CSV table of C-alpha atoms in Angstrom, one decimal:
chain,number,residue,atom,x,y,z
A,1,MET,CA,3.9,1.0,20.6
A,2,LYS,CA,4.5,-2.5,21.9
A,3,LYS,CA,5.6,-5.2,19.4
A,4,THR,CA,5.1,-8.9,20.2
A,5,VAL,CA,6.6,-11.5,17.9
A,6,THR,CA,5.3,-15.0,17.9
A,7,THR,CA,4.7,-17.9,15.5
A,8,LEU,CA,1.7,-19.6,14.0
A,9,ALA,CA,1.1,-23.4,14.1
A,10,ASP,CA,2.9,-23.9,10.8
A,11,GLY,CA,5.9,-21.9,11.8
A,12,ARG,CA,5.0,-18.6,10.0
A,13,GLU,CA,5.9,-15.4,11.8
A,14,LEU,CA,3.1,-13.3,13.4
A,15,ILE,CA,3.7,-9.8,14.9
A,16,TYR,CA,1.3,-7.9,17.0
A,17,TYR,CA,1.5,-4.1,17.2
A,18,ASP,CA,-0.3,-2.6,20.2
A,19,ALA,CA,-1.0,0.9,21.2
A,20,VAL,CA,-0.9,0.0,24.9
A,21,GLU,CA,2.6,-1.0,26.3
A,22,ASP,CA,1.4,-3.5,28.9
A,23,THR,CA,-0.7,-5.6,26.4
A,24,VAL,CA,0.0,-9.3,26.7
A,25,ARG,CA,-0.1,-11.5,23.6
A,26,ASP,CA,0.2,-15.2,24.7
A,27,ALA,CA,-2.6,-16.9,22.7
A,28,VAL,CA,-1.4,-20.0,20.9
A,29,ASP,CA,-2.5,-21.0,17.4
A,30,GLN,CA,-4.4,-24.2,18.0
A,31,ARG,CA,-5.0,-25.1,14.4
A,32,PRO,CA,-3.6,-28.4,13.1
A,33,LEU,CA,-1.7,-26.8,10.1
A,34,ASP,CA,0.7,-28.6,7.9
A,35,PRO,CA,3.9,-26.8,7.0
A,36,VAL,CA,3.6,-24.2,4.3
A,37,SER,CA,4.6,-25.6,0.9
A,38,THR,CA,5.3,-23.0,-1.8
A,39,SER,CA,6.6,-23.1,-5.4
A,40,SER,CA,7.4,-19.5,-6.0
A,41,GLU,CA,9.8,-18.9,-8.9
A,42,ILE,CA,11.0,-15.7,-10.5
A,43,ARG,CA,11.3,-15.7,-14.3
A,44,ARG,CA,12.7,-12.9,-16.4
A,45,ASP,CA,11.0,-11.9,-19.6
A,46,PRO,CA,13.8,-11.8,-22.2
A,47,LEU,CA,12.1,-9.2,-24.3
A,48,LEU,CA,11.0,-6.7,-21.7
A,49,GLY,CA,13.6,-7.5,-19.1
A,50,ASP,CA,11.1,-7.5,-16.3
A,51,ALA,CA,10.3,-10.2,-13.7
A,52,VAL,CA,7.3,-12.5,-13.4
A,53,ALA,CA,6.5,-14.5,-10.2
A,54,ILE,CA,5.2,-18.0,-11.0
A,55,ALA,CA,3.3,-19.2,-7.9
A,56,SER,CA,0.9,-22.0,-8.7
A,57,HIS,CA,0.2,-22.8,-5.1
A,58,ARG,CA,-1.8,-19.6,-4.9
A,59,GLN,CA,-4.7,-21.3,-6.8
A,60,ALA,CA,-5.7,-22.8,-3.5
A,61,ARG,CA,-5.8,-19.5,-1.5
A,62,THR,CA,-9.0,-18.5,0.4
A,63,TYR,CA,-11.6,-17.0,-1.9
A,64,HIS,CA,-14.4,-14.8,-0.7
A,65,PRO,CA,-15.2,-16.6,2.5
A,66,PRO,CA,-18.4,-15.7,4.5
A,67,ALA,CA,-17.8,-13.1,7.2
A,68,ASP,CA,-18.1,-15.8,9.9
A,69,ALA,CA,-15.2,-17.7,8.3
A,70,CYS,CA,-12.9,-14.8,7.7
A,71,PRO,CA,-9.3,-15.9,8.3
A,72,LEU,CA,-8.3,-12.3,9.3
A,73,CYS,CA,-10.8,-11.8,12.1
A,74,PRO,CA,-9.6,-12.6,15.7
A,75,SER,CA,-10.0,-16.2,17.0
A,76,ARG,CA,-13.3,-16.2,19.0
A,77,GLU,CA,-15.9,-18.6,20.2
A,78,GLY,CA,-14.1,-21.7,19.2
A,79,ARG,CA,-13.3,-20.5,15.7
A,80,HIS,CA,-9.6,-20.3,15.0
A,81,SER,CA,-8.2,-17.9,12.4
A,82,GLU,CA,-4.8,-16.6,11.4
A,83,ILE,CA,-4.9,-14.4,14.5
A,84,PRO,CA,-4.9,-16.6,17.6
A,85,ASP,CA,-5.9,-13.7,20.0
A,86,GLY,CA,-9.5,-12.6,20.5
A,87,HIS,CA,-8.7,-9.0,19.7
A,88,TYR,CA,-5.8,-7.0,18.2
A,89,ASP,CA,-4.9,-3.5,17.2
A,90,VAL,CA,-2.6,-4.2,14.2
A,91,ALA,CA,-1.3,-7.7,13.2
A,92,VAL,CA,1.2,-8.7,10.6
A,93,PHE,CA,1.9,-12.3,9.5
A,94,GLU,CA,3.6,-14.2,6.7
A,95,ASN,CA,1.2,-14.9,3.9
A,96,ARG,CA,0.2,-18.6,3.8
A,97,PHE,CA,-0.1,-18.3,0.0
A,98,PRO,CA,2.8,-16.0,-0.9
A,99,SER,CA,3.6,-14.8,-4.4
A,100,LEU,CA,7.3,-14.5,-3.2
A,101,ALA,CA,8.9,-16.9,-0.7
A,102,GLY,CA,12.4,-18.1,0.3
A,103,ASP,CA,15.1,-16.9,-1.9
A,104,SER,CA,12.5,-15.2,-4.1
A,105,GLY,CA,11.5,-12.7,-1.4
A,106,ARG,CA,8.7,-12.5,1.2
A,107,CYS,CA,5.0,-11.6,1.4
A,108,GLU,CA,3.2,-10.5,4.5
A,109,VAL,CA,-0.4,-9.6,5.4
A,110,VAL,CA,-1.2,-6.5,7.4
A,111,CYS,CA,-4.5,-6.5,9.3
A,112,PHE,CA,-5.4,-2.8,10.1
A,113,THR,CA,-8.0,-3.6,12.7
A,114,SER,CA,-9.9,-6.6,14.2
A,115,ASP,CA,-13.2,-5.0,13.1
A,116,HIS,CA,-14.3,-6.9,10.1
A,117,ASP,CA,-16.8,-4.3,8.9
A,118,ALA,CA,-14.5,-1.3,9.1
A,119,SER,CA,-12.2,0.2,6.4
A,120,PHE,CA,-9.0,2.1,6.7
A,121,ALA,CA,-11.0,5.3,6.4
A,122,ASP,CA,-12.9,4.3,9.6
A,123,LEU,CA,-9.8,4.2,11.7
A,124,THR,CA,-8.9,6.8,14.3
A,125,GLU,CA,-5.8,8.9,13.9
A,126,GLU,CA,-4.2,6.8,16.7
A,127,GLN,CA,-5.0,3.6,14.8
A,128,ALA,CA,-3.7,5.0,11.5
A,129,ALA,CA,-0.5,6.1,13.3
A,130,LEU,CA,0.0,2.5,14.6
A,131,VAL,CA,-0.4,1.1,11.0
A,132,LEU,CA,2.3,3.6,9.8
A,133,ALA,CA,4.6,2.4,12.7
A,134,ALA,CA,4.0,-1.2,11.6
A,135,TRP,CA,4.8,-0.4,7.9
A,136,THR,CA,8.0,1.4,9.0
A,137,ASP,CA,9.0,-1.5,11.3
A,138,ARG,CA,8.4,-4.1,8.7
A,139,THR,CA,10.4,-2.1,6.1
A,140,ALA,CA,13.3,-2.0,8.5
A,141,ALA,CA,13.0,-5.8,9.2
A,142,LEU,CA,12.8,-6.8,5.6
A,143,ALA,CA,15.7,-4.5,4.7
A,144,ALA,CA,17.8,-6.7,6.9
A,145,LEU,CA,17.1,-9.9,4.8
A,146,ASP,CA,19.6,-10.8,2.2
A,147,GLN,CA,17.0,-11.8,-0.3
A,148,VAL,CA,15.0,-8.5,-0.2
A,149,THR,CA,16.0,-5.6,-2.4
A,150,GLN,CA,12.9,-3.4,-2.2
A,151,VAL,CA,9.8,-3.3,0.1
A,152,PHE,CA,6.3,-2.5,-1.2
A,153,CYS,CA,3.5,-1.7,1.3
A,154,PHE,CA,0.1,-1.5,-0.3
A,155,GLU,CA,-3.6,-1.9,0.2
A,156,ASN,CA,-6.2,-3.2,-2.4
A,157,ARG,CA,-9.7,-2.2,-1.4
A,158,GLY,CA,-12.9,-3.5,-3.1
A,159,ALA,CA,-14.1,-6.5,-5.0
A,160,GLU,CA,-13.7,-4.6,-8.2
A,161,ILE,CA,-9.9,-4.4,-7.6
A,162,GLY,CA,-9.8,-8.2,-7.1
A,163,VAL,CA,-9.8,-8.4,-3.3
A,164,THR,CA,-10.8,-11.9,-2.1
A,165,LEU,CA,-10.9,-11.1,1.6
A,166,GLY,CA,-13.3,-8.4,2.8
A,167,HIS,CA,-11.5,-7.7,6.1
A,168,PRO,CA,-9.6,-4.4,6.2
A,169,HIS,CA,-6.0,-5.4,5.4
A,170,GLY,CA,-3.1,-4.7,3.2
A,171,GLN,CA,0.1,-6.5,2.1
A,172,ILE,CA,3.8,-6.0,2.2
A,173,TYR,CA,6.0,-7.5,-0.5
A,174,GLY,CA,9.8,-7.9,-0.1
A,175,TYR,CA,11.0,-8.1,-3.7
A,176,PRO,CA,14.4,-9.8,-4.5
A,177,PHE,CA,14.9,-7.2,-7.3
A,178,VAL,CA,14.2,-3.6,-8.2
A,179,THR,CA,10.7,-3.5,-9.6
A,180,PRO,CA,10.2,-2.3,-13.2
A,181,ARG,CA,8.2,0.8,-12.2
A,182,THR,CA,10.9,1.9,-9.8
A,183,GLU,CA,13.6,1.3,-12.4
A,184,LEU,CA,11.7,3.6,-14.7
A,185,MET,CA,11.6,6.3,-12.0
A,186,LEU,CA,15.3,5.9,-11.2
A,187,ARG,CA,16.2,6.1,-14.9
A,188,SER,CA,14.1,9.3,-15.3
A,189,ALA,CA,15.6,10.8,-12.1
A,190,ALA,CA,19.2,10.0,-13.3
A,191,ARG,CA,18.5,11.6,-16.7
A,192,HIS,CA,17.1,14.7,-15.0
A,193,ARG,CA,20.1,14.9,-12.7
A,194,GLU,CA,22.5,14.7,-15.6
A,195,GLU,CA,20.6,17.3,-17.7
A,196,THR,CA,19.8,19.8,-14.9
A,197,GLY,CA,21.9,19.0,-11.9
A,198,ALA,CA,18.7,18.9,-9.8
A,199,ASN,CA,16.4,16.3,-8.3
A,200,LEU,CA,13.4,15.2,-10.5
A,201,PHE,CA,11.0,14.5,-7.6
A,202,ASP,CA,11.7,17.9,-6.1
A,203,ALA,CA,11.0,19.5,-9.5
A,204,VAL,CA,7.7,17.6,-9.9
A,205,VAL,CA,6.5,18.6,-6.4
A,206,ALA,CA,7.6,22.2,-6.9
A,207,ARG,CA,5.8,22.4,-10.3
A,208,GLU,CA,2.6,21.1,-8.8
A,209,GLU,CA,2.7,23.4,-5.9
A,210,LYS,CA,3.4,26.4,-8.1
A,211,ASP,CA,0.7,25.6,-10.6
A,212,GLY,CA,-1.9,24.7,-7.9
A,213,SER,CA,-4.6,23.5,-10.3
A,214,ARG,CA,-4.0,19.9,-9.4
A,215,VAL,CA,-3.2,20.3,-5.7
A,216,VAL,CA,-5.7,18.5,-3.4
A,217,LEU,CA,-4.3,19.5,0.0
A,218,VAL,CA,-1.2,20.9,1.6
A,219,THR,CA,0.0,20.8,5.2
A,220,ASP,CA,3.3,21.7,6.9
A,221,HIS,CA,4.7,18.2,6.2
A,222,TRP,CA,2.8,16.8,3.3
A,223,ILE,CA,1.5,17.7,-0.2
A,224,ALA,CA,-1.1,15.7,-2.2
A,225,PHE,CA,-1.9,16.4,-5.8
A,226,VAL,CA,-3.3,14.7,-8.9
A,227,PRO,CA,-0.2,14.2,-11.2
A,228,TYR,CA,0.0,16.2,-14.5
A,229,ALA,CA,-0.2,12.9,-16.5
A,230,ALA,CA,-2.4,10.9,-14.3
A,231,HIS,CA,-3.0,7.4,-15.6
A,232,TRP,CA,-6.2,6.7,-13.6
A,233,PRO,CA,-9.5,8.6,-13.5
A,234,TYR,CA,-8.9,9.7,-9.9
A,235,GLU,CA,-5.3,9.4,-8.8
A,236,VAL,CA,-3.5,11.3,-6.0
A,237,HIS,CA,0.2,11.3,-5.1
A,238,LEU,CA,1.1,12.1,-1.6
A,239,TYR,CA,4.7,13.3,-0.8
A,240,PRO,CA,6.4,14.3,2.4
A,241,ARG,CA,7.6,17.9,1.9
A,242,ARG,CA,11.1,16.8,3.1
A,243,ARG,CA,12.3,14.3,0.6
A,244,VAL,CA,13.3,10.9,2.1
A,245,PRO,CA,14.0,7.6,0.4
A,246,ASP,CA,11.8,5.3,2.5
A,247,LEU,CA,9.5,5.2,5.5
A,248,ARG,CA,12.3,4.7,7.9
A,249,GLU,CA,13.5,8.3,7.2
A,250,LEU,CA,10.3,10.2,7.9
A,251,ASP,CA,10.8,12.8,10.6
A,252,GLU,CA,8.5,13.1,13.7
A,253,GLY,CA,6.5,16.0,12.2
A,254,ALA,CA,5.6,14.0,9.0
A,255,ARG,CA,4.7,11.0,11.1
A,256,THR,CA,2.5,13.0,13.4
A,257,GLU,CA,0.6,14.7,10.5
A,258,PHE,CA,0.3,11.6,8.3
A,259,PRO,CA,-2.8,10.0,9.9
A,260,GLN,CA,-4.9,13.2,9.6
A,261,VAL,CA,-3.8,13.7,6.0
A,262,TYR,CA,-4.2,10.1,4.8
A,263,LEU,CA,-7.5,9.6,6.5
A,264,GLU,CA,-8.8,12.8,4.9
A,265,LEU,CA,-7.7,11.6,1.4
A,266,LEU,CA,-9.4,8.2,1.9
A,267,ARG,CA,-12.6,9.8,3.1
A,268,ARG,CA,-12.7,12.1,0.1
A,269,PHE,CA,-12.3,9.1,-2.2
A,270,ASP,CA,-15.4,7.6,-0.7
A,271,ARG,CA,-17.3,10.9,-1.5
A,272,ILE,CA,-16.1,11.4,-5.1
A,273,PHE,CA,-19.2,9.9,-6.7
A,274,GLY,CA,-21.8,11.3,-4.4
A,275,PRO,CA,-24.1,10.1,-1.6
A,276,GLY,CA,-25.5,6.6,-1.8
A,277,GLU,CA,-22.6,5.3,-3.9
A,278,PRO,CA,-20.8,2.1,-2.7
A,279,PRO,CA,-17.3,2.5,-1.2
A,280,THR,CA,-14.8,3.6,-3.8
A,281,PRO,CA,-12.5,0.7,-4.8
A,282,TYR,CA,-8.8,1.8,-4.7
A,283,ILE,CA,-5.2,0.8,-4.6
A,284,SER,CA,-3.0,2.6,-2.2
A,285,ALA,CA,0.7,2.0,-2.8
A,286,TRP,CA,3.9,3.2,-1.0
A,287,HIS,CA,6.8,3.7,-3.4
A,288,GLN,CA,10.1,3.3,-1.5
A,289,ALA,CA,13.7,3.4,-2.8
A,290,PRO,CA,15.4,0.0,-3.2
A,291,PHE,CA,18.0,-0.6,-0.5
A,292,VAL,CA,20.9,-1.1,-3.0
A,293,ALA,CA,20.5,0.8,-6.2
A,294,ASP,CA,22.2,3.6,-8.2
A,295,GLY,CA,20.2,6.7,-7.5
A,296,ARG,CA,18.7,5.7,-4.2
A,297,GLU,CA,19.7,9.0,-2.7
A,298,ASP,CA,17.7,10.8,-5.4
A,299,PHE,CA,14.5,8.7,-4.9
A,300,ALA,CA,11.5,10.2,-3.1
A,301,LEU,CA,9.2,8.2,-0.9
A,302,HIS,CA,5.6,8.8,-1.9
A,303,LEU,CA,2.2,7.2,-1.8
A,304,GLU,CA,0.1,6.7,-4.9
A,305,LEU,CA,-3.7,6.3,-4.3
A,306,PHE,CA,-6.0,5.6,-7.2
A,307,THR,CA,-9.4,4.1,-8.2
A,308,ILE,CA,-10.4,2.2,-11.2
A,309,ARG,CA,-13.9,3.7,-11.0
A,310,ARG,CA,-14.2,6.5,-13.6
A,311,THR,CA,-17.8,7.6,-12.9
A,312,SER,CA,-20.8,6.3,-11.0
A,313,GLY,CA,-21.4,2.6,-11.8
A,314,LYS,CA,-18.6,2.5,-14.4
A,315,LEU,CA,-15.1,1.1,-14.1
A,316,LYS,CA,-11.9,1.9,-16.0
A,317,PHE,CA,-10.8,-1.3,-17.7
A,318,LEU,CA,-7.3,-1.8,-19.0
A,319,ALA,CA,-8.1,-2.8,-22.5
A,320,GLY,CA,-6.0,-2.9,-25.7
A,321,SER,CA,-3.9,0.2,-25.5
A,322,GLU,CA,-3.2,-0.1,-21.7
A,323,SER,CA,-2.7,-3.8,-21.4
A,324,GLY,CA,-1.2,-4.4,-24.9
A,325,MET,CA,1.1,-1.3,-25.2
A,326,SER,CA,1.2,0.2,-21.7
A,327,VAL,CA,-0.3,3.5,-23.1
A,328,PHE,CA,-3.0,4.7,-20.7
A,329,ILE,CA,-6.0,6.7,-21.9
A,330,ASN,CA,-7.6,8.8,-19.1
A,331,ASP,CA,-11.2,9.9,-19.4
A,332,VAL,CA,-11.0,12.4,-16.5
A,333,PRO,CA,-8.7,15.5,-16.9
A,334,PRO,CA,-6.4,15.6,-13.9
A,335,GLU,CA,-7.4,19.2,-13.2
A,336,ALA,CA,-11.1,18.2,-13.0
A,337,ALA,CA,-10.2,15.2,-10.8
A,338,ALA,CA,-8.3,17.6,-8.4
A,339,GLU,CA,-11.2,20.0,-8.4
A,340,ARG,CA,-13.6,17.3,-7.4
A,341,LEU,CA,-11.3,16.0,-4.7
A,342,ARG,CA,-11.2,19.6,-3.3
A,343,GLU,CA,-15.0,19.9,-3.4
A,344,VAL,CA,-15.5,16.8,-1.3
A,345,ALA,CA,-13.3,17.9,1.6
A,346,SER,CA,-14.5,17.2,5.1
A,347,GLN,CA,-16.5,20.0,6.6
């Protein structure tokens, strides 16, 4: 992998990740951009204790542009985008409309491919491995920033999820605090350690592997299963079989196997609802340990992949119980979801 760091016309950082070592990236951003002006602010909810990012400047962000005006496509034929070069493998840049900025953290955009009409599931294993390398490198880079406590790499796919740019891409958030969901996991892990002397994540994985009814696939280095108390109609958790706190700690075996495993899961998601159905909308989210937190050594890196589609043509909406009280109601039994995901395995 070759990494090339440059800047855009407004001073934001842009990083190219290339599979070929002798690739030259010297294209200059020719757009007449004004400096980025953000008003990101973190406010604490006094009742719940969680954090809310107030970012009014995001009202002006790009919203469903036509394909020929996509800001994530390469710059070609006189049209300039966020990527000055005419082609790229993987590109990462600071978000022009960040939810978190300055002392409040950092937001980055990860472009998986220069092909506007592709999806992550269309990538080759070599391309997926390059994305994993970029996620890992950005985790390491953001870990070095004083204002970043936790790094979250994720992808939103599909208009139903709320995606406003159709180009295959994800995002990376560098939070200045430990996120509420991670705090809950750390709290549960600490309680389990105190009560049993063992690791909670290890116990969860061992339980699923022993039971087997919710396991979707198993390899030498990874295990994917629908969790016992899945929140979403189709939800898969992917764990490395050797527990590590974040992407930086994955061993070579896990890195080598990841592209095959992850691409298989994404392709199964697109087959859940049968032939002729539109691509399955999903959120794919890496859960990594905070860099400074009690219980970091007990945390387990894992990826959570889920869709809001509950059946053909119908979405799972977060209504009163979910949105009002954070009590999820799942219409699809986890065992049935796992069985379906096994049925649609690649032939």
